[in-house]
Coordinates of C-alpha atoms in Angstrom, one line a residue:
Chain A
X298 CA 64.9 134.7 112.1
X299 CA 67.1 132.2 110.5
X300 CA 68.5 132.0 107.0
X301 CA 71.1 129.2 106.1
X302 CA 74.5 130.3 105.0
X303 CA 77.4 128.9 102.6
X304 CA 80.4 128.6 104.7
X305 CA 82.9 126.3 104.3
X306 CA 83.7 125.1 100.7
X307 CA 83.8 121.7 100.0
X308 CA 87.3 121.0 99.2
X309 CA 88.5 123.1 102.4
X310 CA 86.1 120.4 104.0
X311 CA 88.2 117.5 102.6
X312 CA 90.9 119.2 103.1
X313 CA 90.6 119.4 106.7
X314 CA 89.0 115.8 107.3
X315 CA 91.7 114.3 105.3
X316 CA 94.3 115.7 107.3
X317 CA 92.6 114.5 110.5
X318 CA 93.7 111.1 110.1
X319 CA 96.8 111.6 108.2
X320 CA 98.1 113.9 111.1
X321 CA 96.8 111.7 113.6
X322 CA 99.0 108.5 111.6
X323 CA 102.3 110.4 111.5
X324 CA 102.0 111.8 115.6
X325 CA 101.5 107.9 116.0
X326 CA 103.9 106.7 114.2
X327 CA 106.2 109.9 115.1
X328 CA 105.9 108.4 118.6
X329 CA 106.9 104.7 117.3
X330 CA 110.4 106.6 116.0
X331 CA 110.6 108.8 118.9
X332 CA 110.2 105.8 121.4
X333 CA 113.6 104.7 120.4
X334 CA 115.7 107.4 122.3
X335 CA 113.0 109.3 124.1
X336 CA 115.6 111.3 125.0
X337 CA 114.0 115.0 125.7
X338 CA 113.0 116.1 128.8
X339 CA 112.5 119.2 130.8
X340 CA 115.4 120.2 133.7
X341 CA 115.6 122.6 135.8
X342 CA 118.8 122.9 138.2
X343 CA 119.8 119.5 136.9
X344 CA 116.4 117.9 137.9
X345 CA 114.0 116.3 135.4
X346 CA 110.9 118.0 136.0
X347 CA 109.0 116.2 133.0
X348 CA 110.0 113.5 130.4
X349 CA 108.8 113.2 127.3
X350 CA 107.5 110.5 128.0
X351 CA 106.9 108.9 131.2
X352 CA 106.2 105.2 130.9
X353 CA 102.9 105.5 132.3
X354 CA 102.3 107.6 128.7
X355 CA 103.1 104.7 126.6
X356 CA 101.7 102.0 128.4
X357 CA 98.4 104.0 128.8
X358 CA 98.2 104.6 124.9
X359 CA 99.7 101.3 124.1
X360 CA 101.9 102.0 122.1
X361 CA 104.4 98.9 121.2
X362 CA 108.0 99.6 121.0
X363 CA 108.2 99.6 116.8
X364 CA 111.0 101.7 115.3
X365 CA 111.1 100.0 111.4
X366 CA 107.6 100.5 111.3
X367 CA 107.3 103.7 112.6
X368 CA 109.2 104.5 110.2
X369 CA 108.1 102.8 107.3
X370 CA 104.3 104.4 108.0
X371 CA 105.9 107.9 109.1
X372 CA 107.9 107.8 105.0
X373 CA 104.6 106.4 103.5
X374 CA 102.0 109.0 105.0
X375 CA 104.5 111.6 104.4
X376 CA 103.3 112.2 101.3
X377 CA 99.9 111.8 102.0
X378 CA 100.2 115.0 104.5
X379 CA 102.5 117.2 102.6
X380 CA 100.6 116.5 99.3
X381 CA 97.0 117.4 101.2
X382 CA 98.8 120.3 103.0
X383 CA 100.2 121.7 99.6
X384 CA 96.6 121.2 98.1
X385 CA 94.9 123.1 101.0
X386 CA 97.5 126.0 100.6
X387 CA 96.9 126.1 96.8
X388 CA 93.4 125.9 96.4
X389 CA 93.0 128.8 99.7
X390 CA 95.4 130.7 97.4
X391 CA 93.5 130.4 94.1
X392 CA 90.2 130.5 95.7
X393 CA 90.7 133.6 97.6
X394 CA 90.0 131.8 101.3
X395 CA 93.1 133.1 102.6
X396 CA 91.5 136.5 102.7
X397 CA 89.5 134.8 105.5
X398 CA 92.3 133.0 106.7
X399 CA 95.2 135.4 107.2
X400 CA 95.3 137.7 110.0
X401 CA 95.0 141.6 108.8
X402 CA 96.0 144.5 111.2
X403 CA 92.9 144.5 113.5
X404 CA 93.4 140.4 114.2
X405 CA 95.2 140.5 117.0
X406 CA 92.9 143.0 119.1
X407 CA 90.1 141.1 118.2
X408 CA 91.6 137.9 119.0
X409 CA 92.8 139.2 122.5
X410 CA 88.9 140.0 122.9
X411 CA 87.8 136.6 121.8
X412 CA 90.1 135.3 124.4
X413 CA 88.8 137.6 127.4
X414 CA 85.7 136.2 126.3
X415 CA 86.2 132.3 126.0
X416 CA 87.6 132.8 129.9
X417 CA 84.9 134.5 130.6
X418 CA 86.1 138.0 131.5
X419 CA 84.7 139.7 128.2
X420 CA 80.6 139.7 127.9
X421 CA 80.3 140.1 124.2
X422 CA 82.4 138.4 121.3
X423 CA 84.2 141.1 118.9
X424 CA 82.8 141.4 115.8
X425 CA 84.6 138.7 113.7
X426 CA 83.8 137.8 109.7
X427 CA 84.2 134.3 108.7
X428 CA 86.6 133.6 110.9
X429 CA 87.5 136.0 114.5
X430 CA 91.1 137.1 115.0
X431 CA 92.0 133.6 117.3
X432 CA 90.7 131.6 114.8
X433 CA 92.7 133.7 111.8
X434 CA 96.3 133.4 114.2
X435 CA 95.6 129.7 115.2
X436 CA 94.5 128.2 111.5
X437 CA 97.5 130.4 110.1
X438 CA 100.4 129.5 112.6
X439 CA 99.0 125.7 112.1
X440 CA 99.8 125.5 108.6
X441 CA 103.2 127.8 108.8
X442 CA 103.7 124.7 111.7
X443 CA 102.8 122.3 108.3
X444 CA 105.4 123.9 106.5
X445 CA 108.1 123.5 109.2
X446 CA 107.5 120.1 110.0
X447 CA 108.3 119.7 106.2
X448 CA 111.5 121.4 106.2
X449 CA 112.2 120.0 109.7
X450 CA 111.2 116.6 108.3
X451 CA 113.4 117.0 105.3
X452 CA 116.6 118.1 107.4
X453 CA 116.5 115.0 109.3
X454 CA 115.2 112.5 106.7
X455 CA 118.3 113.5 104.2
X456 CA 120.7 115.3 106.7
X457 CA 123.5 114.8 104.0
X458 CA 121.5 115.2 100.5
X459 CA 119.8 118.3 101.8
X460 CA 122.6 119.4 104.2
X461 CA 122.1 123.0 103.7
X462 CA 118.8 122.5 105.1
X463 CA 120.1 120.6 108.1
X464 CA 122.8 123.3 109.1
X465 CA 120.3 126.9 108.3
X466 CA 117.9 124.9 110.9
X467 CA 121.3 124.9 113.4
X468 CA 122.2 121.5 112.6
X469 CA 120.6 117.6 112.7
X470 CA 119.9 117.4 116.8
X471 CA 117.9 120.9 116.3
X472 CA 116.5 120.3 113.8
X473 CA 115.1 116.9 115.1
X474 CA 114.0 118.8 118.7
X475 CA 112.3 121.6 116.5
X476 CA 110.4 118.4 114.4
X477 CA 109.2 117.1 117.5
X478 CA 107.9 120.6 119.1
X479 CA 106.2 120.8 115.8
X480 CA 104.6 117.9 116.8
X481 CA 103.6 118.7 120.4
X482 CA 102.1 122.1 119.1
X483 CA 99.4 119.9 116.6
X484 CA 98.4 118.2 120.0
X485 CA 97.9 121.5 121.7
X486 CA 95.9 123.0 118.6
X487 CA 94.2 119.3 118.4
X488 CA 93.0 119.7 122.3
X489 CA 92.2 123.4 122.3
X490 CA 90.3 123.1 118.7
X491 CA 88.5 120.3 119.5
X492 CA 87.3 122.5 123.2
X493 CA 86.3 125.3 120.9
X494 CA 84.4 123.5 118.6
X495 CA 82.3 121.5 121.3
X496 CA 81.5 125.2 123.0
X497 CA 80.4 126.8 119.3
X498 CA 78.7 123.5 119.0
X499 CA 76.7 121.7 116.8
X500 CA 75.6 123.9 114.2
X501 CA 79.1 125.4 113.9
X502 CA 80.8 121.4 113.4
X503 CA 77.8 120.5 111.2
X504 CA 78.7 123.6 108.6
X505 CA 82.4 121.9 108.5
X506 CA 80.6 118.7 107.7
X507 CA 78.0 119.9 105.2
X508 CA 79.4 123.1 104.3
X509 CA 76.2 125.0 105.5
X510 CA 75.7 127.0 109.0
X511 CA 72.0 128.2 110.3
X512 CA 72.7 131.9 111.1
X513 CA 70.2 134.2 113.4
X514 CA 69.8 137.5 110.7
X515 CA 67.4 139.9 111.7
X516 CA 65.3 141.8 108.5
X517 CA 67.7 144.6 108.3
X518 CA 70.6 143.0 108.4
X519 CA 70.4 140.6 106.0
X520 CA 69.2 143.5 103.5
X521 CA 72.7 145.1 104.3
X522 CA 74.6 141.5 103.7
X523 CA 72.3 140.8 100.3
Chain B
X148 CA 60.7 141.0 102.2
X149 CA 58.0 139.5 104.1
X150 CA 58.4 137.6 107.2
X151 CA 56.0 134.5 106.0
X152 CA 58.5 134.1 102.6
X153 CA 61.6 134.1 105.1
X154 CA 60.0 131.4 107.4
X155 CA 59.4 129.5 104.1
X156 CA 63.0 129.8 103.6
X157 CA 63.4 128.3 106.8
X158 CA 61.1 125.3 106.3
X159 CA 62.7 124.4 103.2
X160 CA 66.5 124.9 104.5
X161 CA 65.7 122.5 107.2
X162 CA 64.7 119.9 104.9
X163 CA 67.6 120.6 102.6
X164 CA 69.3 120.8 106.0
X165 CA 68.9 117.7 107.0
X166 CA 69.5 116.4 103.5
X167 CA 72.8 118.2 103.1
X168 CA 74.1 116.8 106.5
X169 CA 73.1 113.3 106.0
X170 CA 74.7 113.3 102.3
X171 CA 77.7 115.4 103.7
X172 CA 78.1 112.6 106.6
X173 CA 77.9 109.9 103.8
X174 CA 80.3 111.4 101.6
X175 CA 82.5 111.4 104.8
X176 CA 81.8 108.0 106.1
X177 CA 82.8 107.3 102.5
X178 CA 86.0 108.3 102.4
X179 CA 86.6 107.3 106.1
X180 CA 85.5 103.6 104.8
X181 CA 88.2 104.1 101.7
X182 CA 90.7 105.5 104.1
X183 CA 90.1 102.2 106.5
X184 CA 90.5 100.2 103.5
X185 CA 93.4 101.3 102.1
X186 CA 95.3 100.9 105.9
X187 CA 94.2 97.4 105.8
X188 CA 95.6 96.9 102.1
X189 CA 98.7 98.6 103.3
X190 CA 99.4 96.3 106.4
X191 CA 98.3 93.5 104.8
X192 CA 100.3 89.8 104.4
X193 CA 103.9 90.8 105.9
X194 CA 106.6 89.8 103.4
X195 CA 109.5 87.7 104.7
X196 CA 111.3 90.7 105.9
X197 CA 108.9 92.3 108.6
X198 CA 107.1 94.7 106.3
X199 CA 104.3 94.4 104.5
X200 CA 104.9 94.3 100.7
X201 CA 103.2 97.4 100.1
X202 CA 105.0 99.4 102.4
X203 CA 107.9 98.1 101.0
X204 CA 107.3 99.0 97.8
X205 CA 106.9 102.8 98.9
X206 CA 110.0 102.4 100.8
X207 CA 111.7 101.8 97.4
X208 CA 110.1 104.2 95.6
X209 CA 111.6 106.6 98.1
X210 CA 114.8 105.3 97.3
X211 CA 114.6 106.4 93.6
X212 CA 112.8 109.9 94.7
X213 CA 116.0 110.4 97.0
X214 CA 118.5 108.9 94.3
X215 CA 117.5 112.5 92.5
X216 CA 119.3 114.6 94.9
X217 CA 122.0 111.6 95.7
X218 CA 125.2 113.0 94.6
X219 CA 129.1 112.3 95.5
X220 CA 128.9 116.2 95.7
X221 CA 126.3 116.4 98.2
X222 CA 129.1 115.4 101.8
X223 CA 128.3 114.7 105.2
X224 CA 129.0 118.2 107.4
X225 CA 132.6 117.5 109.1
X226 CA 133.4 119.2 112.3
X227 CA 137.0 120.0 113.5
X228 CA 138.7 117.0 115.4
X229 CA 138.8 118.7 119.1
X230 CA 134.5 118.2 119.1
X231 CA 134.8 114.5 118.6
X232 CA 133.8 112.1 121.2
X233 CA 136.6 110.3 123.0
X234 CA 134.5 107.6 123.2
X235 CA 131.9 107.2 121.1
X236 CA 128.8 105.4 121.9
X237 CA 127.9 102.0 121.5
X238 CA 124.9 100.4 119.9
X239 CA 124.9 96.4 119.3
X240 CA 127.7 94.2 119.4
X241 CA 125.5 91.5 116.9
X242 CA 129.0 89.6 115.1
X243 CA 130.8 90.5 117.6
X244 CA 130.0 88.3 120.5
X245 CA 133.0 85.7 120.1
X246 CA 136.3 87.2 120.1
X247 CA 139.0 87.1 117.2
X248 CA 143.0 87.8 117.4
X249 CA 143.2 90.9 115.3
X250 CA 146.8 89.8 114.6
X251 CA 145.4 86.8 112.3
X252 CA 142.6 88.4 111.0
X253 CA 142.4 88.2 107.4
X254 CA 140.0 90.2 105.3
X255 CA 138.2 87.7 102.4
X256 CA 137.5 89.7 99.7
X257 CA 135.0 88.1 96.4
X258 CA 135.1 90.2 93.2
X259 CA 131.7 88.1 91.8
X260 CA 131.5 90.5 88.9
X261 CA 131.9 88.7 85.4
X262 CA 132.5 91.8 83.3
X263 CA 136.2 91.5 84.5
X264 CA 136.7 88.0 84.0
X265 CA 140.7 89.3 84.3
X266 CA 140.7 89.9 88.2
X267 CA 140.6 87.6 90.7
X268 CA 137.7 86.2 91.9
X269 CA 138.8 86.2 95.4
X270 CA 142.0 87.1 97.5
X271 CA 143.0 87.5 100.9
X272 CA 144.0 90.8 102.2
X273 CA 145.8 91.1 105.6
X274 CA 145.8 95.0 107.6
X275 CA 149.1 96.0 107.1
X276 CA 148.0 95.5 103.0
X277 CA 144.9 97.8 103.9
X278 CA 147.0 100.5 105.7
X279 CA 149.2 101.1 102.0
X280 CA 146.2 102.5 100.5
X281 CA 145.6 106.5 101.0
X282 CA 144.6 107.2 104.5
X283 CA 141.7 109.4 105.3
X284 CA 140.0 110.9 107.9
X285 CA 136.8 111.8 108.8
X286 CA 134.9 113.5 111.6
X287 CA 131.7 113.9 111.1
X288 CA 127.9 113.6 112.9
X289 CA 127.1 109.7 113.0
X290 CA 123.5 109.1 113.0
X291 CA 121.9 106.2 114.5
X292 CA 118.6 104.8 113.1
X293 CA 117.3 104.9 116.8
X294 CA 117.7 108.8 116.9
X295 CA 120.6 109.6 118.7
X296 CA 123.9 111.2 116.5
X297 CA 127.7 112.0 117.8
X298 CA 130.3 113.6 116.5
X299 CA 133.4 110.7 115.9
X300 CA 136.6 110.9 114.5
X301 CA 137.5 107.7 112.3
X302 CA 140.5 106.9 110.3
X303 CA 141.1 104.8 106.8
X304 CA 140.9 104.3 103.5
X305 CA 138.4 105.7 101.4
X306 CA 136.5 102.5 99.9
X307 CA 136.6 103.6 96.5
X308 CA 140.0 103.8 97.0
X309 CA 140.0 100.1 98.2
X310 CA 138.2 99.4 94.8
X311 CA 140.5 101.1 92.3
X312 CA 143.5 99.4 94.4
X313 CA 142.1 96.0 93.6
X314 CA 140.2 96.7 90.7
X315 CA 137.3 95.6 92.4
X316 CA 134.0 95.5 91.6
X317 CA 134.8 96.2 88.3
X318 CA 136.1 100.2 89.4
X319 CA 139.1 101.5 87.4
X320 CA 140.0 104.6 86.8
X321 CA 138.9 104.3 83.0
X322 CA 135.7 105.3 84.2
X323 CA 133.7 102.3 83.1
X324 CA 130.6 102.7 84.9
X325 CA 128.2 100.4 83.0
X326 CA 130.9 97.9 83.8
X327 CA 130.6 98.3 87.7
X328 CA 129.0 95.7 89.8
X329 CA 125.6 96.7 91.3
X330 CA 126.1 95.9 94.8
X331 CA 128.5 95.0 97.9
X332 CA 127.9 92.5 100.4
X333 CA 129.6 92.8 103.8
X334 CA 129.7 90.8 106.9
X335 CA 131.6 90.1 109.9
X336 CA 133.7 86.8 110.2
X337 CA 131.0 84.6 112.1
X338 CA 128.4 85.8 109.7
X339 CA 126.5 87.0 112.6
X340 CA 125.3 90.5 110.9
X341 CA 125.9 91.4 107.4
X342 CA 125.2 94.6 105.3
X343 CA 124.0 95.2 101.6
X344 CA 125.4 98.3 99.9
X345 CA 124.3 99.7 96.6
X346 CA 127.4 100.6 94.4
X347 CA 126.6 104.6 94.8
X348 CA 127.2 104.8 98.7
X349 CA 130.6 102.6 98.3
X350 CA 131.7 104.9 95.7
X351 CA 130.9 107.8 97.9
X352 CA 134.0 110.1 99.2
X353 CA 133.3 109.9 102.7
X354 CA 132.3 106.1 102.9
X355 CA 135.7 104.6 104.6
X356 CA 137.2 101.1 105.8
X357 CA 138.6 102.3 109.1
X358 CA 141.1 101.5 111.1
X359 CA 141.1 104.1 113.4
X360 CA 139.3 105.8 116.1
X361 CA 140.6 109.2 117.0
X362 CA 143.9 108.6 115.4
X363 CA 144.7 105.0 117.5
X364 CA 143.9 101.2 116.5
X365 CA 140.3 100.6 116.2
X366 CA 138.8 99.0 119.9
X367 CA 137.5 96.2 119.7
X368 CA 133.9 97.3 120.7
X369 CA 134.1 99.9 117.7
X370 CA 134.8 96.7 115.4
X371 CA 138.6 96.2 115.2
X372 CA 140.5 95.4 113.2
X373 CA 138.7 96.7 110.6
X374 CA 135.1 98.8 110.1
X375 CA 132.9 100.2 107.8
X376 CA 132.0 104.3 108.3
X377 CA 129.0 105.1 105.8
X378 CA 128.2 109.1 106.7
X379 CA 125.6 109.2 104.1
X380 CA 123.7 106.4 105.5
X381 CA 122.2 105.6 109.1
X382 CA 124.9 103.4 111.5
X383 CA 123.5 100.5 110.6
X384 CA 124.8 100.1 107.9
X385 CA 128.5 100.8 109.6
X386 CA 129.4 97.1 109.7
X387 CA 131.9 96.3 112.3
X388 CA 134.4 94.1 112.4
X389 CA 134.3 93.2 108.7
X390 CA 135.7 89.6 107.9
X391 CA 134.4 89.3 104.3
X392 CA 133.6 91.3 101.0
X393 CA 131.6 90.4 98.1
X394 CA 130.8 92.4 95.1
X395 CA 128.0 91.0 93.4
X396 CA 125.3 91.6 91.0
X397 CA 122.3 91.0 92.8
X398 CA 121.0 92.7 96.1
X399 CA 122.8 91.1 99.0
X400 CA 121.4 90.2 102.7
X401 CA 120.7 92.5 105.0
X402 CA 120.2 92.1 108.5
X403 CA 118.3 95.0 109.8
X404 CA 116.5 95.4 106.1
X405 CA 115.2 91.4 106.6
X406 CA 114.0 92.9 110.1
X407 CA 111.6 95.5 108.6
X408 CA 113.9 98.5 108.1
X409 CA 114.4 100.4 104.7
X410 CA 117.4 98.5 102.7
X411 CA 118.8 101.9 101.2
X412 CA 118.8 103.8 105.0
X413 CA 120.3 106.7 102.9
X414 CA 120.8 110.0 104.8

């Protein structure tokens, strides 16, 4: 039997799709200002085992050598992200969503079993509200990343105006290398998120479209949740 | 409850279903479609300087958001001399390309302002006249627009103590500032690159006229005989080799601002 269900609110919905493209603008125009002295890379012994990025990677993407307007787009859309971002965090806060959101004491157990599971050495998914314990960690680290690629951001936007910022990070070339981790981390949440949405599939994307999710409720049950 | 009222439920959630999905998808698409547009208004007709006007305009209007927290109070970390880089690196020799005698260099300064109709409106300055003025030194992180910073040592005279020297620009030590001109203009002697500065960041304690690089003559790849050292603003705007000054009212050239970078490049 099947009952449909409120899930996700309508301005978390905006929210979320809003900061799709607006994230996706400043790692592309992140890359543009980065391209200028891609200068980190991975040694080991004095080797370069990987650099961020090989030429391959920007010729692939095509992605034009443009520094001014990297960073004309990347001071523009700033504000677009960090005013969405703030909103998000407010109306969570206000709304009582974060009670969904933040992980309690049982979170990480449950999200080592949701993780068992998705690899496919756990039969049955924990018992999970809203959200399970992976989902609570990974949508709450994301947005603690949101807040430090703001105060990254701002320690190397205004490394003199705000240079107490700039030295409690450990000082502007830190700073800058924890900005651009930042940035890798929203690619590695983009690739796994986007994984786990395809395998809840399409009932489970369609509820952060409409709002609405189709859930399986047998009599009793649904007595116990009315 | 019975089970034929909870597969009514379902008949009519499948049709509102569908309903809400296609509206919901709308909505989206909407906003997708406003989101689309507003890019497009954004990139739209590039101005003469290699941005588009809009973009521009947000550029300036971080200017004034950042001229809130702008302060002579707010410095430039300095590091002690021994972590300086011995030789600092270079980034564009544009101005630089033909070579001068540093011996008959001569530094053309303009005082354009007309509030001060008592000071010259233009003099000559040679480097030994330069050196008089209180010497200062700096060593501090320069930042390069392109990403990388250093730490440098530099050596000179604090521009607004260039100013007050020559009463230029309209700064005295009165403390007139309605009376001060609103910009400076800099460039090197062929007019090959050239720099704007807003009045604040020359007045700032850290911006210098150097003639030194960790305490010897300036080389002449690091701009000799004389450079400009802005901390509080990317290396851009660190003009080598400077051959003339202007102080003027309106907002100067710029040569990296007419090639699509932010005028202000504050830090």
């Amino acid at each position: 039997m099947t009952i449909v269900k409120k899930k996700h609110p309508l301005a978390i919905r905006w929210f979320h799709w809003i900061n799709f493209p607006i994230l996706a603008l400043m790692l592309w125009s992140g890359l543009w200002i980065y391209w200028a002295n891609d200068e980190y890379r991975i040694e080991a012994g004095g080797k370069v085992i990987f650099k961020f990025f090989p030429e391959g990677f920007y010729q692939v993407f095509d992605i034009p050598f443009n520094l001014a307007e990297g960073m004309a787009w990347h001071f523009v859309f700033m504000w677009v992200f960090m005013l969405n971002g703030f909103a998000y965090v407010c109306y969570t806060l206000f709304s009582g969503e974060w009670k969904y959101l933040v992980p309690g004491k049982d979170s990480f157990k449950n999200a080592i079993k949701v993780t068992l599971h998705d690899i496919g050495l756990r039969k049955e998914l924990p018992a999970a509200t809203k959200f399970n314990g992976a989902q609570q960690i990974a949508y709450t680290s994301i947005i603690i990343f949101g807040a430090g690629s703001i105060i990254t951001g701002m320690a190397i936007y205004k490394p003199v105006q705000l240079s107490w910022i700039t030295s409690f990070l450990g000082g502007y070339k830190t700073a800058r290398l924890i900005h651009f981790c930042l940035a890798l981390s929203y690619v590695f949440f983009f690739v796994i998120h986007v994984v786990q949405v395809i395998r809840a599939g399409w009932n489970n994307f369609r509820a952060m479209v409409t709002g609405f999710e189709v859930v399986a409720v047998n009599k009793n049950a649904k007595e116990n949740e009315a | 409850m019975k089970p034929n009222v909870d597969d009514n439920l379902k008949d009519i959630s499948n049709q509102e279903m569908r309903r809400a999905t296609i509206k919901s998808l709308a909505g989206f698409a909407f906003g997708a479609l406003g989101l689309l547009g507003s890019i497009k208004w954004l990139v739209a007709g590039t101005d003469a300087d290699g941005l588009s006007r809009p973009l521009r305009k947000i550029l300036e209007a971080n200017r004034k958001v950042a001229g809130i927290i702008f302060s002579n109070k707010n410095l430039a970390p300095v590091f002690p001399k021994e972590r300086a880089a011995s030789e600092p690196r270079l980034n564009g020799n544009i101005g630089l390309e033909s070579s001068i005698d540093v011996d008959d260099w001569i530094l053309n300064v303009q005082n354009n302002t007309l509030i001060r109709g008592m000071n010259k409106s233009s003099m000559k300055l040679t480097l030994d006249e330069i050196k008089k003025l209180p010497k200062t030194e700096i060593t501090f992180e320069f930042k390069c627009i392109e990403g990388w910073s250093e730490i440098s040592n530099w050596g000179g005279t604090k521009f607004s103590d260039f100013m007050l020297a020559y009463g230029l620009g309209g700064f005295t030590d009165h403390g007139h500032d309605n009376l001060l001109t609103e910009h400076v203009s800099l460039e090197t002697p062929d007019g090959g690159y050239y720099v704007g500065l807003d009045m604040e960041s020359a007045l700032h304690p850290q911006t210098l006229l150097c003639y030194e690089m960790n305490g010897k003559p300036l080389l002449a790849e690091h701009g000799a005989p004389l450079r400009l050292m802005v901390p509080c603003k990317y290396g851009i705007k660190s003009i080598k080799r400077i051959g003339k000054i202007a102080f003027v009212g309106n907002r100067p050239a710029d040569y990296w601002a007419e090639r699509g970078y932010d005028y202000y490049a504050g830090l």
